[in-house]
Amino acid sequence: MTNKWSKISLLLLAILLVATACGKGNEGASDPGKDSAEKQITLTFWHHYSTASPEEKTLTGVLIPKFEAENRGIKVKPVAIPWDDLHKKLQIGGSGGDLPDVARLDIIWVPEFQKRGLLQPLDERFSDFNEIAEGLLEGPLSTAKVGEHYYGLPLNTNTKVLFWNKDMLGQSGIDKAPETAEEFFTALGKIKAKYDKSWGYGEPALQGWNILPWIWSNGGDILSPDFTTADGYLNSEATIDIVTKLRAAYASGQLAGFKPGDVPVTEGHAGGSYAMMAEGPWAVAQFQSQFGDFAFEMAPFPEGSAGSVQVLGGEDLGIFSEDKQEEAWKFVKFMVSEAAQVEMGKIGQIPVNLDAMENPEIKAVDYYAPFLEQLKTAKARPPIESWPQIDGVLSDTMSSIFMTDKDIKSELDAAVTKIDGLLQIN
């Protein structure tokens, strides 16, 4: 009897052990899900796409969901911040430690944040950097290089072309857009003779973005190739020559747009105040949305002795993250991939991905063609930390030259002294 109950006890014990093991097995089955949730990585992405803009809608409604579907375990939290506020927030965050994992940066910010040690050197961190970089436009890619290393990848690019009013030029006896600087200045005089209350050309500011194309195309520059001095460049004969011609055009009432109270340039071009202007693809969108009846024309920027050289604009993607670098790199690579670039390209962001530029959907955007051609010779502003301050000196100097009859070389010499001082500080 005792032996019988012993056997029963052993059987019950075995059943209990199996049940316990099964219970542990079920408990273990829930752990992977829990561990998976704990391993979920969230990337913060600060950008300056306007809220509810087509770009922001495509980012949040198309691109991020696609990236997350292709990269299980990585979530992206986009944060929209206005351009100037984003710059300040990154500056403050760099001091306080509150920074995003990835950010969309104006190309002129990269040297500043690189010098502060906030951006990751991508070509040193990631073994496939060169493979990715080879598939991108060389000009935009150069904007992310500081010294010997790359601290970002280009996200989108832009430049400016010459917009011209075919009717105004035709009425002035000009049957095509001016192809050279000489033809341009001759056209200004003819337009003024026909349209006394209008201007041949509108320029909204006198900063580097506006003035450098004229200087570069005329064979001048603002800094030496190694960015160590402005002497012999900003005050060179080539620079003096083109600035003299531009000031004479302004003094003759042939050029306007940069003074407070002047007719806004893009609106003024559509309204007949300015026969010509140099602007980017955003002007096309503005014409189409606000001035549907205006028949605008586009042409290459007028050639000088050095060719037709416009300024390169755009944004780069930079990685700030210290502990999520691999995940951040995956997101950056996705954003510069053909698929993502095509999606953004369809709504007005000129791609930097070479395959995307050849994509039929991008080629179908008819107004891209002049900009893509101009990009072949576009040039980036100096990739140095002190550029914002140098740009301020340039703008102030040009304002003084245009608004007064001061000696141009003397004004440029004074600017050289200030700029060289800034270069020494940095």
Short mmCIF file of C-alpha atoms in Angstrom, two decimals:
data_model
loop_
_atom_site.label_atom_id
_atom_site.label_comp_id
_atom_site.label_asym_id
_atom_site.label_seq_id
_atom_site.Cartn_x
_atom_site.Cartn_y
_atom_site.Cartn_z
CA MET A 1 0.00 0.00 0.00
CA THR A 2 2.82 2.27 0.98
CA ASN A 3 4.60 1.42 -2.27
CA LYS A 4 1.43 2.25 -4.25
CA TRP A 5 1.08 5.70 -2.63
CA SER A 6 4.74 6.33 -3.20
CA LYS A 7 4.28 5.76 -6.89
CA ILE A 8 1.24 8.04 -6.93
CA SER A 9 3.21 10.74 -5.10
CA LEU A 10 6.02 10.47 -7.59
CA LEU A 11 3.53 10.74 -10.46
CA LEU A 12 1.89 13.83 -8.93
CA LEU A 13 5.33 15.38 -8.38
CA ALA A 14 6.25 14.75 -12.02
CA ILE A 15 3.00 16.36 -13.20
CA LEU A 16 3.64 19.35 -10.96
CA LEU A 17 7.16 19.76 -12.31
CA VAL A 18 5.93 19.59 -15.91
CA ALA A 19 3.21 22.15 -15.17
CA THR A 20 5.73 24.40 -13.50
CA ALA A 21 8.08 24.06 -16.44
CA CYS A 22 5.25 24.86 -18.83
CA GLY A 23 4.37 27.88 -16.74
CA LYS A 24 7.93 29.07 -16.91
CA GLY A 25 7.92 28.35 -20.60
CA ASN A 26 4.87 30.54 -21.09
CA GLU A 27 6.42 33.23 -18.95
CA GLY A 28 9.57 33.03 -21.05
CA ALA A 29 7.50 33.33 -24.23
CA SER A 30 6.32 36.76 -23.14
CA ASP A 31 9.83 37.97 -22.31
CA PRO A 32 11.06 38.29 -25.93
CA GLY A 33 8.23 40.69 -26.65
CA LYS A 34 9.06 42.61 -23.55
CA ASP A 35 12.77 42.60 -24.40
CA SER A 36 11.92 43.67 -27.96
CA ALA A 37 9.94 46.62 -26.65
CA GLU A 38 12.82 47.53 -24.35
CA LYS A 39 15.21 47.44 -27.31
CA GLN A 40 13.07 49.83 -29.35
CA ILE A 41 15.27 52.77 -30.42
CA THR A 42 13.76 56.21 -30.96
CA LEU A 43 15.69 58.73 -33.03
CA THR A 44 14.93 62.44 -32.70
CA PHE A 45 15.11 64.32 -35.98
CA TRP A 46 15.10 68.11 -35.88
CA HIS A 47 14.30 69.82 -39.16
CA HIS A 48 13.07 73.13 -40.52
CA TYR A 49 10.46 72.01 -43.01
CA SER A 50 7.48 74.32 -42.55
CA THR A 51 4.67 72.70 -40.60
CA ALA A 52 1.95 71.31 -42.89
CA SER A 53 4.10 72.05 -45.97
CA PRO A 54 4.26 69.43 -48.74
CA GLU A 55 7.79 68.58 -47.58
CA GLU A 56 6.73 68.07 -43.96
CA LYS A 57 3.69 66.03 -45.00
CA THR A 58 5.83 63.79 -47.19
CA LEU A 59 8.40 63.37 -44.42
CA THR A 60 5.89 62.37 -41.76
CA GLY A 61 3.30 60.65 -43.94
CA VAL A 62 5.47 58.77 -46.43
CA LEU A 63 9.17 58.65 -45.65
CA ILE A 64 9.29 58.01 -41.93
CA PRO A 65 6.62 55.26 -42.06
CA LYS A 66 8.55 53.63 -44.91
CA PHE A 67 11.83 53.81 -43.00
CA GLU A 68 10.26 52.38 -39.85
CA ALA A 69 8.69 49.52 -41.82
CA GLU A 70 12.08 48.68 -43.32
CA ASN A 71 13.92 49.03 -40.00
CA ARG A 72 11.97 47.23 -37.30
CA GLY A 73 12.99 48.40 -33.86
CA ILE A 74 13.78 51.98 -34.92
CA LYS A 75 11.29 54.80 -34.54
CA VAL A 76 11.84 58.35 -35.74
CA LYS A 77 10.43 61.33 -33.85
CA PRO A 78 10.43 64.37 -36.19
CA VAL A 79 10.45 67.83 -34.64
CA ALA A 80 9.71 70.84 -36.88
CA ILE A 81 11.51 74.03 -35.83
CA PRO A 82 11.68 77.29 -37.85
CA TRP A 83 15.04 77.87 -39.57
CA ASP A 84 16.42 80.61 -37.32
CA ASP A 85 15.06 78.98 -34.15
CA LEU A 86 16.63 75.67 -35.13
CA HIS A 87 20.05 77.28 -35.46
CA LYS A 88 19.71 78.87 -32.01
CA LYS A 89 18.35 75.67 -30.46
CA LEU A 90 21.30 73.67 -31.76
CA GLN A 91 23.72 76.31 -30.46
CA ILE A 92 22.12 76.22 -27.01
CA GLY A 93 21.75 72.45 -27.06
CA GLY A 94 25.42 72.08 -27.80
CA SER A 95 26.20 73.78 -24.50
CA GLY A 96 23.47 72.11 -22.47
CA GLY A 97 23.58 68.63 -23.91
CA ASP A 98 20.07 68.75 -25.38
CA LEU A 99 20.67 67.75 -28.98
CA PRO A 100 18.85 65.62 -31.56
CA ASP A 101 20.22 62.38 -32.95
CA VAL A 102 19.97 63.74 -36.50
CA ALA A 103 19.27 67.24 -37.83
CA ARG A 104 18.63 68.93 -41.15
CA LEU A 105 21.25 71.67 -41.31
CA ASP A 106 21.67 74.67 -43.54
CA ILE A 107 24.93 74.01 -45.36
CA ILE A 108 26.52 77.12 -43.84
CA TRP A 109 26.03 75.74 -40.29
CA VAL A 110 28.16 72.62 -40.74
CA PRO A 111 31.59 74.21 -40.06
CA GLU A 112 30.28 75.92 -36.92
CA PHE A 113 28.95 72.75 -35.31
CA GLN A 114 31.93 70.72 -36.49
CA LYS A 115 34.35 73.07 -34.76
CA ARG A 116 32.38 72.74 -31.54
CA GLY A 117 32.79 68.98 -31.74
CA LEU A 118 29.07 68.27 -32.01
CA LEU A 119 28.92 66.48 -35.38
CA GLN A 120 30.11 62.95 -36.04
CA PRO A 121 32.78 62.51 -38.76
CA LEU A 122 30.82 60.13 -40.98
CA ASP A 123 33.71 58.94 -43.14
CA GLU A 124 35.57 57.86 -39.99
CA ARG A 125 32.60 56.28 -38.24
CA PHE A 126 31.00 54.24 -41.02
CA SER A 127 32.77 51.82 -43.34
CA ASP A 128 30.24 52.23 -46.17
CA PHE A 129 30.48 56.03 -46.26
CA ASN A 130 32.41 56.17 -49.53
CA GLU A 131 29.94 53.82 -51.21
CA ILE A 132 27.04 56.10 -50.26
CA ALA A 133 28.93 59.30 -51.08
CA GLU A 134 29.78 58.11 -54.59
CA GLY A 135 26.09 58.08 -55.43
CA LEU A 136 25.61 61.78 -54.57
CA LEU A 137 26.29 65.02 -56.41
CA GLU A 138 29.86 66.17 -55.84
CA GLY A 139 29.05 69.87 -55.33
CA PRO A 140 26.44 69.41 -52.59
CA LEU A 141 28.61 66.69 -50.98
CA SER A 142 31.47 69.19 -50.67
CA THR A 143 29.35 71.37 -48.38
CA ALA A 144 29.57 68.71 -45.66
CA LYS A 145 33.37 68.49 -45.76
CA VAL A 146 35.40 70.38 -43.20
CA GLY A 147 39.13 69.87 -43.37
CA GLU A 148 39.80 66.28 -44.36
CA HIS A 149 36.54 64.73 -43.18
CA TYR A 150 32.81 64.75 -43.90
CA TYR A 151 30.45 65.75 -41.12
CA GLY A 152 27.20 65.24 -42.99
CA LEU A 153 25.58 64.17 -46.22
CA PRO A 154 23.69 66.49 -48.57
CA LEU A 155 19.91 66.15 -48.31
CA ASN A 156 18.79 68.52 -51.04
CA THR A 157 20.33 71.22 -53.17
CA ASN A 158 19.38 74.36 -55.02
CA THR A 159 20.80 77.28 -56.90
CA LYS A 160 19.51 80.27 -58.84
CA VAL A 161 18.93 80.99 -62.51
CA LEU A 162 18.02 84.13 -64.41
CA PHE A 163 14.29 84.80 -64.64
CA TRP A 164 13.36 87.22 -67.42
CA ASN A 165 10.17 88.87 -68.60
CA LYS A 166 9.97 88.08 -72.31
CA ASP A 167 7.46 90.83 -73.00
CA MET A 168 9.42 93.58 -71.23
CA LEU A 169 12.67 92.61 -72.92
CA GLY A 170 10.93 92.31 -76.28
CA GLN A 171 9.39 95.77 -75.95
CA SER A 172 12.89 97.03 -75.16
CA GLY A 173 14.28 95.59 -78.40
CA ILE A 174 15.83 92.49 -76.82
CA ASP A 175 14.76 89.16 -78.29
CA LYS A 176 16.42 86.78 -75.81
CA ALA A 177 17.80 86.57 -72.30
CA PRO A 178 21.29 88.10 -71.94
CA GLU A 179 23.89 85.36 -72.15
CA THR A 180 26.89 87.39 -70.97
CA ALA A 181 27.46 90.05 -68.35
CA GLU A 182 28.14 92.55 -71.14
CA GLU A 183 24.78 91.77 -72.74
CA PHE A 184 23.15 91.99 -69.32
CA PHE A 185 24.34 95.52 -68.55
CA THR A 186 23.49 96.65 -72.08
CA ALA A 187 19.98 95.23 -71.62
CA LEU A 188 19.54 97.16 -68.38
CA GLY A 189 20.03 100.46 -70.22
CA LYS A 190 17.56 99.52 -72.95
CA ILE A 191 14.92 98.42 -70.46
CA LYS A 192 15.25 101.64 -68.47
CA ALA A 193 14.85 103.68 -71.65
CA LYS A 194 11.57 101.88 -72.37
CA TYR A 195 10.26 101.51 -68.80
CA ASP A 196 11.26 104.60 -66.85
CA LYS A 197 9.34 103.56 -63.72
CA SER A 198 10.61 99.97 -63.68
CA TRP A 199 14.01 98.40 -63.16
CA GLY A 200 15.91 96.04 -65.39
CA TYR A 201 16.99 93.83 -62.51
CA GLY A 202 15.82 93.09 -58.98
CA GLU A 203 18.20 91.96 -56.23
CA PRO A 204 16.63 91.39 -52.80
CA ALA A 205 19.82 91.69 -50.72
CA LEU A 206 23.54 92.39 -50.85
CA GLN A 207 24.82 89.35 -48.97
CA GLY A 208 27.12 86.67 -50.29
CA TRP A 209 24.13 84.71 -51.60
CA ASN A 210 23.37 87.66 -53.87
CA ILE A 211 26.76 89.21 -54.67
CA LEU A 212 29.10 86.23 -54.93
CA PRO A 213 27.67 84.94 -58.25
CA TRP A 214 28.58 88.24 -59.88
CA ILE A 215 32.06 88.24 -58.36
CA TRP A 216 32.77 84.58 -59.13
CA SER A 217 31.50 84.81 -62.71
CA ASN A 218 33.78 87.80 -63.26
CA GLY A 219 36.83 85.87 -62.08
CA GLY A 220 36.99 87.36 -58.60
CA ASP A 221 36.52 85.85 -55.15
CA ILE A 222 36.11 86.81 -51.53
CA LEU A 223 38.72 84.53 -49.93
CA SER A 224 41.87 82.71 -50.96
CA PRO A 225 41.49 79.02 -51.90
CA ASP A 226 42.74 77.96 -48.44
CA PHE A 227 40.34 80.43 -46.75
CA THR A 228 43.15 82.21 -44.88
CA THR A 229 42.84 85.74 -46.28
CA ALA A 230 40.62 88.07 -48.27
CA ASP A 231 43.54 90.25 -49.37
CA GLY A 232 44.07 90.06 -53.11
CA TYR A 233 40.66 88.48 -53.64
CA LEU A 234 37.82 90.65 -52.32
CA ASN A 235 39.84 93.74 -53.29
CA SER A 236 41.13 92.32 -56.60
CA GLU A 237 40.70 94.08 -59.94
CA ALA A 238 38.11 91.49 -61.02
CA THR A 239 35.97 92.16 -57.94
CA ILE A 240 36.34 95.93 -58.21
CA ASP A 241 35.35 95.78 -61.88
CA ILE A 242 32.04 93.96 -61.38
CA VAL A 243 31.09 95.88 -58.22
CA THR A 244 31.71 99.13 -60.12
CA LYS A 245 29.34 98.02 -62.88
CA LEU A 246 26.66 96.95 -60.43
CA ARG A 247 26.87 100.25 -58.53
CA ALA A 248 26.61 102.21 -61.77
CA ALA A 249 23.48 100.24 -62.69
CA TYR A 250 21.98 101.01 -59.29
CA ALA A 251 22.87 104.71 -59.55
CA SER A 252 21.20 104.83 -62.98
CA GLY A 253 17.94 103.41 -61.65
CA GLN A 254 18.45 100.12 -63.50
CA LEU A 255 18.77 97.90 -60.43
CA ALA A 256 16.85 97.86 -57.13
CA GLY A 257 15.11 95.59 -54.63
CA PHE A 258 17.40 95.44 -51.59
CA LYS A 259 16.42 98.63 -49.75
CA PRO A 260 13.62 98.75 -47.15
CA GLY A 261 10.46 99.83 -48.92
CA ASP A 262 11.51 98.51 -52.34
CA VAL A 263 9.03 96.38 -54.25
CA PRO A 264 9.58 92.72 -53.22
CA VAL A 265 11.59 91.15 -56.02
CA THR A 266 9.63 88.01 -56.89
CA GLU A 267 6.27 89.76 -56.72
CA GLY A 268 7.78 92.70 -58.57
CA HIS A 269 9.04 90.49 -61.36
CA ALA A 270 5.56 89.07 -61.88
CA GLY A 271 4.06 92.54 -61.70
CA GLY A 272 6.41 94.22 -64.19
CA SER A 273 8.53 96.18 -61.70
CA TYR A 274 11.66 94.16 -62.47
CA ALA A 275 12.39 92.78 -65.93
CA MET A 276 14.90 90.25 -64.59
CA MET A 277 15.92 88.59 -61.33
CA ALA A 278 18.01 85.63 -60.15
CA GLU A 279 16.06 83.21 -57.99
CA GLY A 280 15.66 79.54 -57.10
CA PRO A 281 12.97 76.92 -57.79
CA TRP A 282 10.84 78.29 -54.97
CA ALA A 283 10.06 81.27 -57.22
CA VAL A 284 8.38 78.91 -59.69
CA ALA A 285 6.13 77.60 -56.95
CA GLN A 286 5.26 81.16 -55.94
CA PHE A 287 4.44 82.17 -59.51
CA GLN A 288 2.26 79.11 -59.99
CA SER A 289 0.35 79.62 -56.75
CA GLN A 290 0.04 83.42 -56.70
CA PHE A 291 0.52 84.62 -60.27
CA GLY A 292 -0.95 81.92 -62.44
CA ASP A 293 -1.27 84.19 -65.48
CA PHE A 294 2.35 85.32 -65.43
CA ALA A 295 4.41 83.70 -68.20
CA PHE A 296 7.89 83.53 -66.69
CA GLU A 297 11.04 82.54 -68.56
CA MET A 298 14.28 81.07 -67.22
CA ALA A 299 17.84 81.13 -68.55
CA PRO A 300 21.39 80.53 -67.27
CA PHE A 301 22.95 83.25 -65.13
CA PRO A 302 24.93 85.65 -67.38
CA GLU A 303 28.48 84.53 -68.09
CA GLY A 304 31.49 86.56 -67.09
CA SER A 305 35.15 85.90 -67.86
CA ALA A 306 35.02 82.85 -65.56
CA GLY A 307 31.75 81.50 -66.90
CA SER A 308 28.29 81.33 -65.37
CA VAL A 309 28.91 80.64 -61.68
CA GLN A 310 25.96 80.71 -59.31
CA VAL A 311 25.87 80.10 -55.58
CA LEU A 312 25.09 76.65 -54.22
CA GLY A 313 22.37 76.33 -51.62
CA GLY A 314 20.71 73.48 -49.80
CA GLU A 315 20.70 71.44 -46.61
CA ASP A 316 22.84 68.67 -45.14
CA LEU A 317 22.00 65.89 -42.69
CA GLY A 318 24.25 65.76 -39.65
CA ILE A 319 24.49 63.14 -36.89
CA PHE A 320 24.79 64.51 -33.36
CA SER A 321 24.05 61.25 -31.54
CA GLU A 322 26.71 59.70 -29.33
CA ASP A 323 24.90 56.46 -28.44
CA LYS A 324 22.62 55.77 -31.44
CA GLN A 325 25.08 56.28 -34.25
CA GLU A 326 24.34 53.09 -36.19
CA GLU A 327 20.59 53.73 -36.15
CA ALA A 328 21.11 57.39 -37.04
CA TRP A 329 23.34 56.37 -39.96
CA LYS A 330 20.63 54.03 -41.26
CA PHE A 331 18.16 56.93 -41.24
CA VAL A 332 20.59 59.30 -42.97
CA LYS A 333 21.31 56.71 -45.67
CA PHE A 334 17.61 56.20 -46.18
CA MET A 335 16.96 59.93 -46.57
CA VAL A 336 19.58 60.22 -49.33
CA SER A 337 18.46 57.02 -51.08
CA GLU A 338 16.88 57.15 -54.52
CA ALA A 339 13.40 56.29 -53.22
CA ALA A 340 13.34 59.01 -50.55
CA GLN A 341 14.93 61.58 -52.84
CA VAL A 342 12.35 60.94 -55.56
CA GLU A 343 9.49 61.43 -53.09
CA MET A 344 10.90 64.77 -51.98
CA GLY A 345 11.86 65.67 -55.55
CA LYS A 346 8.28 65.37 -56.72
CA ILE A 347 7.31 68.23 -54.39
CA GLY A 348 10.11 70.65 -55.23
CA GLN A 349 13.23 69.49 -53.38
CA ILE A 350 16.00 69.10 -55.98
CA PRO A 351 17.61 65.68 -55.38
CA VAL A 352 21.29 65.09 -54.66
CA ASN A 353 21.11 61.35 -55.39
CA LEU A 354 22.46 60.68 -58.89
CA ASP A 355 20.02 57.84 -59.59
CA ALA A 356 17.11 59.97 -58.40
CA MET A 357 18.10 62.72 -60.82
CA GLU A 358 17.75 60.23 -63.67
CA ASN A 359 14.43 58.90 -62.37
CA PRO A 360 11.53 59.46 -64.83
CA GLU A 361 9.39 61.06 -62.11
CA ILE A 362 12.05 63.68 -61.46
CA LYS A 363 12.72 64.29 -65.13
CA ALA A 364 8.99 64.90 -65.52
CA VAL A 365 9.30 68.02 -63.31
CA ASP A 366 9.88 70.31 -66.26
CA TYR A 367 11.04 73.40 -64.39
CA TYR A 368 13.98 71.53 -62.81
CA ALA A 369 15.99 71.45 -66.04
CA PRO A 370 17.48 74.99 -65.90
CA PHE A 371 18.44 74.55 -62.24
CA LEU A 372 20.03 71.16 -62.80
CA GLU A 373 22.11 72.66 -65.61
CA GLN A 374 23.13 75.66 -63.47
CA LEU A 375 24.11 73.33 -60.62
CA LYS A 376 26.93 71.95 -62.77
CA THR A 377 28.90 75.16 -62.21
CA ALA A 378 27.40 76.31 -58.90
CA LYS A 379 29.86 77.02 -56.11
CA ALA A 380 29.47 76.75 -52.34
CA ARG A 381 30.15 79.61 -49.97
CA PRO A 382 33.36 79.17 -47.91
CA PRO A 383 32.94 76.22 -45.49
CA ILE A 384 34.35 78.00 -42.45
CA GLU A 385 32.92 78.72 -39.02
CA SER A 386 33.28 82.50 -39.35
CA TRP A 387 31.30 82.71 -42.62
CA PRO A 388 28.16 84.26 -41.00
CA GLN A 389 30.29 87.10 -39.62
CA ILE A 390 32.19 87.50 -42.90
CA ASP A 391 28.88 87.59 -44.75
CA GLY A 392 27.79 90.43 -42.49
CA VAL A 393 30.92 92.40 -43.32
CA LEU A 394 30.34 91.79 -47.02
CA SER A 395 26.72 92.93 -46.82
CA ASP A 396 27.60 96.08 -44.87
CA THR A 397 30.41 96.90 -47.30
CA MET A 398 28.21 96.49 -50.37
CA SER A 399 25.50 98.63 -48.79
CA SER A 400 28.05 101.37 -48.16
CA ILE A 401 29.34 101.13 -51.73
CA PHE A 402 25.89 101.17 -53.33
CA MET A 403 24.40 103.88 -51.13
CA THR A 404 27.30 106.33 -51.31
CA ASP A 405 29.92 107.54 -53.73
CA LYS A 406 32.80 106.28 -51.57
CA ASP A 407 35.84 104.87 -53.32
CA ILE A 408 35.14 101.21 -54.05
CA LYS A 409 38.70 99.94 -53.59
CA SER A 410 39.03 101.74 -50.27
CA GLU A 411 35.78 100.20 -49.04
CA LEU A 412 36.89 96.74 -50.13
CA ASP A 413 40.32 97.21 -48.54
CA ALA A 414 38.62 98.09 -45.25
CA ALA A 415 36.45 94.99 -45.55
CA VAL A 416 39.55 92.87 -46.15
CA THR A 417 41.05 94.10 -42.88
CA LYS A 418 37.89 93.18 -40.96
CA ILE A 419 37.55 89.79 -42.63
CA ASP A 420 41.19 88.87 -42.10
CA GLY A 421 40.72 89.74 -38.44
CA LEU A 422 37.81 87.32 -38.24
CA LEU A 423 39.83 84.62 -39.95
CA GLN A 424 42.64 85.01 -37.42
CA ILE A 425 40.21 84.74 -34.50
CA ASN A 426 38.79 81.52 -35.87
#
